[in-house]
Amino acid sequence: MTQLEAGRAANGCSLASTKNTASLRCTFCVNAGQIRALKISFECEHKMIRTPSFFSSSWLMVALGTAGAIATISVAAQNPLELRPQGSITSVPGQTPDLRSVSRQIIDRTNALRKEEHRRPVEPNPRLSEAAAYFANYMARTSRYGHQADGVEPASRANRYGYDHCIISENIAYQYNSAGFTPEKLALVLVEGWKESPGHRSNMLDPDAIDTGVAVARSPQSGYYYAVQMFGRPKSKSVAFAIANRSGTAVAYTLGDEHFPLPPRLTRSHERCRSAQLALLPPGGKGEAPTVQPENGDRLVVLTENGSVTVRKEQSR
């Protein structure tokens, strides 16, 4: 935006500005150097003043495995549905970024953050990308904002576009700047905004997410940019394993935050979306708890060795 100089406006209004900020309160005003009246203060503000805005929200759904089954539990951290202004904004001509480039840069910046935090990169998934594109365009078209703006949750949108999920999470945000954006700038402000929010950052760094879909859409009416970032793990990547008690004595174990008894000669199956450490609890609660990290397809066995109960991975034959 061209720097605005301190100026005078019609009908006693005044305009004061610096290189990066400006304040204007009037019914009719004049843009410095143009000497012409504008309609109302709302339009005048958007014609003359850089007014960036950022708002974001995050949502998480995890299918948590129980013994022998997958149970779906929704955990949402949401803001109430918000209706953005739908009226046309006459803004200073600015840069309109290539939104596909913005989406790619959001993925690259997210993976750079994951690398810093020792996480594996997420890969673009075409089905999640379609779901994200649908929702970004929906919010841009309707100016309705929120994880349920279209009446359904992110997990339902993922299902609609064929992503059979075990884990789904979603970050959304909107951004506006009357001076426009370069692709680099728009991607930067969106990712930095999410990084600074605990809920969004948690989604970005989820160690069990392996897929992502990102889309950005611009409202032709308001000029707002709406961004959707989805993360997922398909059901095909769930962790399924079994544990059998061959020790001849009743034992118990923990799996993540859950506690399970295991009588002699019993085998229990688990299927989970997230990997978790299994700890075999020592009899009487004394001594160290043997631990193992189950992987998909494992068969664990509880045995008695040298007078102590332990757990091993059974070698496949």
mmCIF file of C-alpha atoms in Angstrom:
data_model
loop_
_atom_site.group_PDB
_atom_site.id
_atom_site.type_symbol
_atom_site.label_atom_id
_atom_site.label_comp_id
_atom_site.label_asym_id
_atom_site.label_seq_id
_atom_site.Cartn_x
_atom_site.Cartn_y
_atom_site.Cartn_z
ATOM 1 C CA MET A 1 0.000 0.000 0.000
ATOM 2 C CA THR A 2 1.277 3.482 -0.795
ATOM 3 C CA GLN A 3 2.146 5.355 2.363
ATOM 4 C CA LEU A 4 -0.650 7.665 3.420
ATOM 5 C CA GLU A 5 0.220 11.153 4.499
ATOM 6 C CA ALA A 6 -1.640 12.990 7.254
ATOM 7 C CA GLY A 7 -4.513 14.691 5.448
ATOM 8 C CA ARG A 8 -7.792 16.489 5.824
ATOM 9 C CA ALA A 9 -11.163 15.095 4.890
ATOM 10 C CA ALA A 10 -14.456 16.692 3.974
ATOM 11 C CA ASN A 11 -17.041 17.599 6.604
ATOM 12 C CA GLY A 12 -14.444 17.968 9.355
ATOM 13 C CA CYS A 13 -13.140 14.403 9.231
ATOM 14 C CA SER A 14 -9.474 13.760 9.834
ATOM 15 C CA LEU A 15 -7.032 11.099 8.746
ATOM 16 C CA ALA A 16 -3.769 10.288 10.508
ATOM 17 C CA SER A 17 -1.426 7.605 9.308
ATOM 18 C CA THR A 18 2.087 6.248 9.383
ATOM 19 C CA LYS A 19 3.858 3.796 7.095
ATOM 20 C CA ASN A 20 2.102 0.737 8.480
ATOM 21 C CA THR A 21 -0.923 1.985 10.391
ATOM 22 C CA ALA A 22 -3.748 4.423 9.858
ATOM 23 C CA SER A 23 -6.816 5.572 11.742
ATOM 24 C CA LEU A 24 -9.875 7.112 10.184
ATOM 25 C CA ARG A 25 -13.213 7.959 11.725
ATOM 26 C CA CYS A 26 -15.617 9.904 9.536
ATOM 27 C CA THR A 27 -18.828 9.775 7.565
ATOM 28 C CA PHE A 28 -17.284 11.216 4.438
ATOM 29 C CA CYS A 29 -13.564 11.303 3.786
ATOM 30 C CA VAL A 30 -11.016 12.136 1.153
ATOM 31 C CA ASN A 31 -8.093 9.960 0.114
ATOM 32 C CA ALA A 32 -4.902 11.995 0.284
ATOM 33 C CA GLY A 33 -3.906 13.104 -3.213
ATOM 34 C CA GLN A 34 -7.248 12.287 -4.836
ATOM 35 C CA ILE A 35 -9.560 14.965 -3.364
ATOM 36 C CA ARG A 36 -12.771 13.064 -3.792
ATOM 37 C CA ALA A 37 -15.452 12.014 -1.352
ATOM 38 C CA LEU A 38 -16.110 8.379 -0.580
ATOM 39 C CA LYS A 39 -19.414 6.927 0.485
ATOM 40 C CA ILE A 40 -19.098 5.877 4.114
ATOM 41 C CA SER A 41 -16.380 5.304 6.645
ATOM 42 C CA PHE A 42 -16.543 1.492 6.289
ATOM 43 C CA GLU A 43 -15.744 1.639 2.588
ATOM 44 C CA CYS A 44 -13.211 4.388 3.120
ATOM 45 C CA GLU A 45 -11.340 2.290 5.655
ATOM 46 C CA HIS A 46 -11.090 -0.605 3.251
ATOM 47 C CA LYS A 47 -10.029 1.624 0.375
ATOM 48 C CA MET A 48 -7.277 3.365 2.245
ATOM 49 C CA ILE A 49 -6.056 1.298 5.158
ATOM 50 C CA ARG A 50 -4.246 -2.019 5.301
ATOM 51 C CA THR A 51 -6.446 -4.085 7.601
ATOM 52 C CA PRO A 52 -5.064 -7.589 8.077
ATOM 53 C CA SER A 53 -7.189 -9.958 10.112
ATOM 54 C CA PHE A 54 -6.580 -13.520 11.202
ATOM 55 C CA PHE A 55 -8.867 -15.957 12.890
ATOM 56 C CA SER A 56 -8.451 -19.682 13.170
ATOM 57 C CA SER A 57 -9.985 -22.754 14.730
ATOM 58 C CA SER A 58 -8.978 -26.380 15.165
ATOM 59 C CA TRP A 59 -10.863 -29.692 15.336
ATOM 60 C CA LEU A 60 -9.706 -33.199 16.148
ATOM 61 C CA MET A 61 -11.372 -36.590 15.781
ATOM 62 C CA VAL A 62 -9.694 -39.820 16.792
ATOM 63 C CA ALA A 63 -10.990 -43.351 16.545
ATOM 64 C CA LEU A 64 -9.706 -44.915 19.738
ATOM 65 C CA GLY A 65 -9.221 -48.672 19.751
ATOM 66 C CA THR A 66 -10.604 -50.883 22.457
ATOM 67 C CA ALA A 67 -10.157 -54.613 22.851
ATOM 68 C CA GLY A 68 -11.277 -56.224 19.620
ATOM 69 C CA ALA A 69 -12.946 -53.141 18.138
ATOM 70 C CA ILE A 70 -12.560 -49.525 17.091
ATOM 71 C CA ALA A 71 -14.700 -47.006 18.935
ATOM 72 C CA THR A 72 -15.178 -43.527 17.483
ATOM 73 C CA ILE A 73 -14.891 -40.579 19.846
ATOM 74 C CA SER A 74 -15.145 -36.957 18.724
ATOM 75 C CA VAL A 75 -13.103 -34.339 20.531
ATOM 76 C CA ALA A 76 -13.748 -30.843 19.236
ATOM 77 C CA ALA A 77 -12.161 -27.510 20.104
ATOM 78 C CA GLN A 78 -14.371 -25.149 18.151
ATOM 79 C CA ASN A 79 -15.536 -21.596 17.969
ATOM 80 C CA PRO A 80 -19.213 -20.795 17.400
ATOM 81 C CA LEU A 81 -20.326 -20.593 13.796
ATOM 82 C CA GLU A 82 -19.481 -17.155 12.508
ATOM 83 C CA LEU A 83 -21.033 -15.303 9.602
ATOM 84 C CA ARG A 84 -18.473 -13.141 7.848
ATOM 85 C CA PRO A 85 -19.546 -9.885 6.109
ATOM 86 C CA GLN A 86 -21.014 -10.696 2.692
ATOM 87 C CA GLY A 87 -21.082 -7.164 1.319
ATOM 88 C CA SER A 88 -18.676 -6.210 -1.444
ATOM 89 C CA ILE A 89 -15.465 -4.502 -0.321
ATOM 90 C CA THR A 90 -13.882 -1.991 -2.677
ATOM 91 C CA SER A 91 -10.218 -2.344 -1.840
ATOM 92 C CA VAL A 92 -6.932 -0.966 -2.988
ATOM 93 C CA PRO A 93 -5.838 -3.051 -5.991
ATOM 94 C CA GLY A 94 -3.496 -5.635 -4.530
ATOM 95 C CA GLN A 95 -1.769 -8.842 -5.419
ATOM 96 C CA THR A 96 -3.951 -11.919 -5.889
ATOM 97 C CA PRO A 97 -1.822 -14.973 -5.115
ATOM 98 C CA ASP A 98 -1.782 -18.299 -6.925
ATOM 99 C CA LEU A 99 -3.797 -20.288 -4.386
ATOM 100 C CA ARG A 100 -2.428 -23.645 -5.485
ATOM 101 C CA SER A 101 1.043 -22.298 -4.763
ATOM 102 C CA VAL A 102 -0.165 -21.092 -1.352
ATOM 103 C CA SER A 103 -1.459 -24.594 -0.535
ATOM 104 C CA ARG A 104 1.844 -26.205 -1.531
ATOM 105 C CA GLN A 105 3.791 -23.732 0.577
ATOM 106 C CA ILE A 106 1.546 -24.380 3.590
ATOM 107 C CA ILE A 107 2.378 -28.090 3.302
ATOM 108 C CA ASP A 108 6.093 -27.337 2.926
ATOM 109 C CA ARG A 109 6.113 -25.013 5.932
ATOM 110 C CA THR A 110 4.174 -27.522 8.006
ATOM 111 C CA ASN A 111 6.635 -30.275 7.163
ATOM 112 C CA ALA A 112 9.527 -27.959 8.032
ATOM 113 C CA LEU A 113 7.946 -27.512 11.464
ATOM 114 C CA ARG A 114 7.457 -31.264 11.819
ATOM 115 C CA LYS A 115 11.111 -31.827 10.929
ATOM 116 C CA GLU A 116 12.183 -29.337 13.606
ATOM 117 C CA GLU A 117 10.118 -31.288 16.136
ATOM 118 C CA HIS A 118 11.404 -34.694 14.927
ATOM 119 C CA ARG A 119 8.164 -35.733 13.247
ATOM 120 C CA ARG A 120 7.845 -37.538 9.948
ATOM 121 C CA PRO A 121 6.506 -35.433 7.053
ATOM 122 C CA VAL A 122 2.871 -35.664 6.020
ATOM 123 C CA GLU A 123 2.098 -36.431 2.388
ATOM 124 C CA PRO A 124 -0.609 -34.747 0.279
ATOM 125 C CA ASN A 125 -3.597 -37.036 -0.100
ATOM 126 C CA PRO A 126 -5.926 -36.398 -3.058
ATOM 127 C CA ARG A 127 -9.099 -37.306 -1.140
ATOM 128 C CA LEU A 128 -8.255 -35.041 1.801
ATOM 129 C CA SER A 129 -7.279 -32.320 -0.680
ATOM 130 C CA GLU A 130 -10.704 -32.591 -2.331
ATOM 131 C CA ALA A 131 -12.436 -32.384 1.054
ATOM 132 C CA ALA A 132 -10.372 -29.331 2.024
ATOM 133 C CA ALA A 133 -11.025 -27.643 -1.344
ATOM 134 C CA TYR A 134 -14.773 -28.210 -1.051
ATOM 135 C CA PHE A 135 -14.906 -26.667 2.431
ATOM 136 C CA ALA A 136 -12.628 -23.706 1.687
ATOM 137 C CA ASN A 137 -14.764 -22.865 -1.353
ATOM 138 C CA TYR A 138 -17.947 -23.337 0.656
ATOM 139 C CA MET A 139 -16.830 -20.815 3.303
ATOM 140 C CA ALA A 140 -15.611 -18.374 0.643
ATOM 141 C CA ARG A 141 -18.886 -18.650 -1.274
ATOM 142 C CA THR A 142 -21.216 -18.349 1.722
ATOM 143 C CA SER A 143 -19.069 -16.297 4.151
ATOM 144 C CA ARG A 144 -19.999 -18.834 6.828
ATOM 145 C CA TYR A 145 -17.064 -19.784 9.039
ATOM 146 C CA GLY A 146 -16.631 -22.663 11.479
ATOM 147 C CA HIS A 147 -15.826 -26.366 11.461
ATOM 148 C CA GLN A 148 -19.537 -27.151 11.014
ATOM 149 C CA ALA A 149 -20.342 -24.237 8.722
ATOM 150 C CA ASP A 150 -21.846 -26.632 6.160
ATOM 151 C CA GLY A 151 -23.748 -28.573 8.806
ATOM 152 C CA VAL A 152 -21.370 -31.533 9.161
ATOM 153 C CA GLU A 153 -18.093 -32.280 10.928
ATOM 154 C CA PRO A 154 -14.661 -32.647 9.285
ATOM 155 C CA ALA A 155 -14.767 -36.439 9.652
ATOM 156 C CA SER A 156 -17.993 -36.540 7.632
ATOM 157 C CA ARG A 157 -16.438 -34.433 4.873
ATOM 158 C CA ALA A 158 -13.459 -36.796 4.765
ATOM 159 C CA ASN A 159 -15.841 -39.761 4.456
ATOM 160 C CA ARG A 160 -17.791 -38.031 1.706
ATOM 161 C CA TYR A 161 -14.656 -37.720 -0.387
ATOM 162 C CA GLY A 162 -13.632 -41.330 0.172
ATOM 163 C CA TYR A 163 -11.038 -41.026 2.935
ATOM 164 C CA ASP A 164 -11.657 -44.011 5.227
ATOM 165 C CA HIS A 165 -10.100 -42.520 8.321
ATOM 166 C CA CYS A 166 -8.784 -43.658 11.613
ATOM 167 C CA ILE A 167 -7.702 -40.129 12.633
ATOM 168 C CA ILE A 168 -8.947 -36.811 11.238
ATOM 169 C CA SER A 169 -8.055 -33.300 12.372
ATOM 170 C CA GLU A 170 -8.649 -29.911 10.804
ATOM 171 C CA ASN A 171 -7.293 -26.378 11.076
ATOM 172 C CA ILE A 172 -9.160 -23.470 9.498
ATOM 173 C CA ALA A 173 -8.469 -19.757 9.286
ATOM 174 C CA TYR A 174 -9.453 -16.627 7.387
ATOM 175 C CA GLN A 175 -7.231 -13.747 6.393
ATOM 176 C CA TYR A 176 -7.750 -10.331 4.829
ATOM 177 C CA ASN A 177 -5.426 -7.572 3.670
ATOM 178 C CA SER A 178 -6.588 -4.735 1.437
ATOM 179 C CA ALA A 179 -3.115 -4.543 -0.133
ATOM 180 C CA GLY A 180 -3.285 -8.160 -1.247
ATOM 181 C CA PHE A 181 -0.816 -10.987 -0.724
ATOM 182 C CA THR A 182 2.010 -12.735 -2.454
ATOM 183 C CA PRO A 183 1.759 -16.539 -2.242
ATOM 184 C CA GLU A 184 4.690 -16.561 0.171
ATOM 185 C CA LYS A 185 3.138 -13.951 2.462
ATOM 186 C CA LEU A 186 -0.288 -15.582 2.620
ATOM 187 C CA ALA A 187 1.185 -19.017 3.346
ATOM 188 C CA LEU A 188 3.454 -17.492 6.001
ATOM 189 C CA VAL A 189 0.738 -15.658 7.931
ATOM 190 C CA LEU A 190 -1.565 -18.686 7.890
ATOM 191 C CA VAL A 191 1.077 -21.156 9.093
ATOM 192 C CA GLU A 192 2.520 -18.775 11.684
ATOM 193 C CA GLY A 193 -0.966 -18.110 13.050
ATOM 194 C CA TRP A 194 -1.608 -21.826 13.462
ATOM 195 C CA LYS A 195 1.851 -22.440 14.931
ATOM 196 C CA GLU A 196 1.202 -19.916 17.706
ATOM 197 C CA SER A 197 -2.067 -21.592 18.761
ATOM 198 C CA PRO A 198 -1.714 -24.709 20.957
ATOM 199 C CA GLY A 199 -4.656 -26.565 19.403
ATOM 200 C CA HIS A 200 -3.586 -25.935 15.815
ATOM 201 C CA ARG A 201 0.059 -26.654 16.573
ATOM 202 C CA SER A 202 -0.925 -29.970 18.133
ATOM 203 C CA ASN A 203 -2.725 -30.958 14.924
ATOM 204 C CA MET A 204 0.269 -29.895 12.822
ATOM 205 C CA LEU A 205 2.648 -31.977 14.947
ATOM 206 C CA ASP A 206 0.462 -35.050 15.460
ATOM 207 C CA PRO A 207 3.010 -37.903 15.235
ATOM 208 C CA ASP A 208 0.371 -40.366 14.028
ATOM 209 C CA ALA A 209 -0.886 -38.226 11.129
ATOM 210 C CA ILE A 210 0.573 -39.328 7.800
ATOM 211 C CA ASP A 211 -1.694 -37.589 5.236
ATOM 212 C CA THR A 212 -2.701 -33.994 4.653
ATOM 213 C CA GLY A 213 -4.988 -31.972 2.411
ATOM 214 C CA VAL A 214 -4.790 -28.176 2.119
ATOM 215 C CA ALA A 215 -6.852 -25.642 0.196
ATOM 216 C CA VAL A 216 -7.287 -21.870 0.158
ATOM 217 C CA ALA A 217 -10.189 -20.010 -1.452
ATOM 218 C CA ARG A 218 -10.960 -16.314 -1.871
ATOM 219 C CA SER A 219 -14.397 -14.792 -1.456
ATOM 220 C CA PRO A 220 -15.166 -12.609 -4.497
ATOM 221 C CA GLN A 221 -17.653 -10.627 -2.409
ATOM 222 C CA SER A 222 -15.548 -9.784 0.653
ATOM 223 C CA GLY A 223 -11.977 -10.424 -0.451
ATOM 224 C CA TYR A 224 -11.385 -12.732 2.537
ATOM 225 C CA TYR A 225 -9.151 -15.780 2.086
ATOM 226 C CA TYR A 226 -10.370 -18.982 3.747
ATOM 227 C CA ALA A 227 -7.851 -21.747 4.468
ATOM 228 C CA VAL A 228 -8.470 -25.394 5.377
ATOM 229 C CA GLN A 229 -5.728 -27.751 6.527
ATOM 230 C CA MET A 230 -6.692 -31.394 7.159
ATOM 231 C CA PHE A 231 -4.589 -34.186 8.641
ATOM 232 C CA GLY A 232 -5.402 -37.855 8.635
ATOM 233 C CA ARG A 233 -4.408 -41.426 9.161
ATOM 234 C CA PRO A 234 -6.344 -44.037 7.153
ATOM 235 C CA LYS A 235 -7.994 -46.984 8.827
ATOM 236 C CA SER A 236 -5.703 -49.258 6.828
ATOM 237 C CA LYS A 237 -2.817 -47.908 8.915
ATOM 238 C CA SER A 238 -4.367 -48.770 12.274
ATOM 239 C CA VAL A 239 -2.278 -50.879 14.652
ATOM 240 C CA ALA A 240 -3.766 -54.360 15.202
ATOM 241 C CA PHE A 241 -2.110 -56.896 17.486
ATOM 242 C CA ALA A 242 -2.885 -59.658 19.998
ATOM 243 C CA ILE A 243 -1.502 -60.520 23.425
ATOM 244 C CA ALA A 244 -1.696 -64.042 24.909
ATOM 245 C CA ASN A 245 -1.045 -65.048 28.530
ATOM 246 C CA ARG A 246 0.989 -68.264 28.710
ATOM 247 C CA SER A 247 2.486 -67.599 32.119
ATOM 248 C CA GLY A 248 0.008 -69.712 34.085
ATOM 249 C CA THR A 249 -0.851 -66.788 36.361
ATOM 250 C CA ALA A 250 -3.211 -63.826 36.101
ATOM 251 C CA VAL A 251 -1.507 -60.614 35.008
ATOM 252 C CA ALA A 252 -2.483 -57.068 34.094
ATOM 253 C CA TYR A 253 -1.065 -54.528 31.688
ATOM 254 C CA THR A 254 -1.490 -50.938 30.608
ATOM 255 C CA LEU A 255 -1.809 -49.788 27.029
ATOM 256 C CA GLY A 256 -1.408 -46.052 26.856
ATOM 257 C CA ASP A 257 -3.792 -44.737 29.525
ATOM 258 C CA GLU A 258 -5.928 -47.902 29.658
ATOM 259 C CA HIS A 259 -5.686 -50.827 32.089
ATOM 260 C CA PHE A 260 -6.477 -54.451 31.173
ATOM 261 C CA PRO A 261 -6.525 -57.700 33.203
ATOM 262 C CA LEU A 262 -5.296 -60.834 31.420
ATOM 263 C CA PRO A 263 -6.190 -64.202 33.025
ATOM 264 C CA PRO A 264 -4.157 -67.329 32.200
ATOM 265 C CA ARG A 265 -4.686 -68.885 28.744
ATOM 266 C CA LEU A 266 -6.538 -65.822 27.495
ATOM 267 C CA THR A 267 -5.733 -63.976 24.258
ATOM 268 C CA ARG A 268 -6.974 -60.417 23.731
ATOM 269 C CA SER A 269 -6.923 -58.525 20.439
ATOM 270 C CA HIS A 270 -6.453 -54.763 20.069
ATOM 271 C CA GLU A 271 -6.895 -52.417 17.150
ATOM 272 C CA ARG A 272 -5.834 -48.835 17.659
ATOM 273 C CA CYS A 273 -5.379 -45.718 15.588
ATOM 274 C CA ARG A 274 -2.428 -44.534 17.633
ATOM 275 C CA SER A 275 0.545 -46.578 18.694
ATOM 276 C CA ALA A 276 1.009 -46.857 22.459
ATOM 277 C CA GLN A 277 3.477 -48.552 24.756
ATOM 278 C CA LEU A 278 2.299 -51.722 26.502
ATOM 279 C CA ALA A 279 3.580 -52.199 30.063
ATOM 280 C CA LEU A 280 3.145 -55.509 31.885
ATOM 281 C CA LEU A 281 2.398 -54.745 35.519
ATOM 282 C CA PRO A 282 4.520 -56.746 37.979
ATOM 283 C CA PRO A 283 2.638 -58.952 40.487
ATOM 284 C CA GLY A 284 1.991 -57.071 43.710
ATOM 285 C CA GLY A 285 3.039 -53.829 42.066
ATOM 286 C CA LYS A 286 6.694 -54.406 42.941
ATOM 287 C CA GLY A 287 9.593 -54.372 40.536
ATOM 288 C CA GLU A 288 10.042 -52.984 37.061
ATOM 289 C CA ALA A 289 7.277 -53.246 34.480
ATOM 290 C CA PRO A 290 8.464 -54.921 31.257
ATOM 291 C CA THR A 291 7.432 -52.824 28.255
ATOM 292 C CA VAL A 292 6.998 -53.367 24.535
ATOM 293 C CA GLN A 293 5.891 -51.172 21.616
ATOM 294 C CA PRO A 294 3.276 -53.139 19.659
ATOM 295 C CA GLU A 295 3.351 -52.847 15.875
ATOM 296 C CA ASN A 296 0.721 -53.777 13.352
ATOM 297 C CA GLY A 297 0.437 -57.562 13.046
ATOM 298 C CA ASP A 298 2.355 -58.350 16.243
ATOM 299 C CA ARG A 299 1.500 -61.294 18.494
ATOM 300 C CA LEU A 300 2.695 -60.704 22.047
ATOM 301 C CA VAL A 301 3.062 -63.471 24.619
ATOM 302 C CA VAL A 302 3.321 -63.255 28.405
ATOM 303 C CA LEU A 303 5.790 -65.832 29.751
ATOM 304 C CA THR A 304 7.484 -66.819 32.977
ATOM 305 C CA GLU A 305 11.271 -66.626 32.679
ATOM 306 C CA ASN A 306 13.661 -67.236 35.588
ATOM 307 C CA GLY A 307 10.821 -66.852 38.049
ATOM 308 C CA SER A 308 9.656 -63.502 36.617
ATOM 309 C CA VAL A 309 6.765 -62.678 34.339
ATOM 310 C CA THR A 310 7.688 -60.860 31.141
ATOM 311 C CA VAL A 311 6.242 -60.059 27.709
ATOM 312 C CA ARG A 312 7.821 -60.859 24.344
ATOM 313 C CA LYS A 313 7.034 -60.485 20.691
ATOM 314 C CA GLU A 314 6.404 -63.906 19.232
ATOM 315 C CA GLN A 315 8.530 -64.579 16.183
ATOM 316 C CA SER A 316 6.562 -65.402 13.062
ATOM 317 C CA ARG A 317 7.164 -68.860 11.711
#
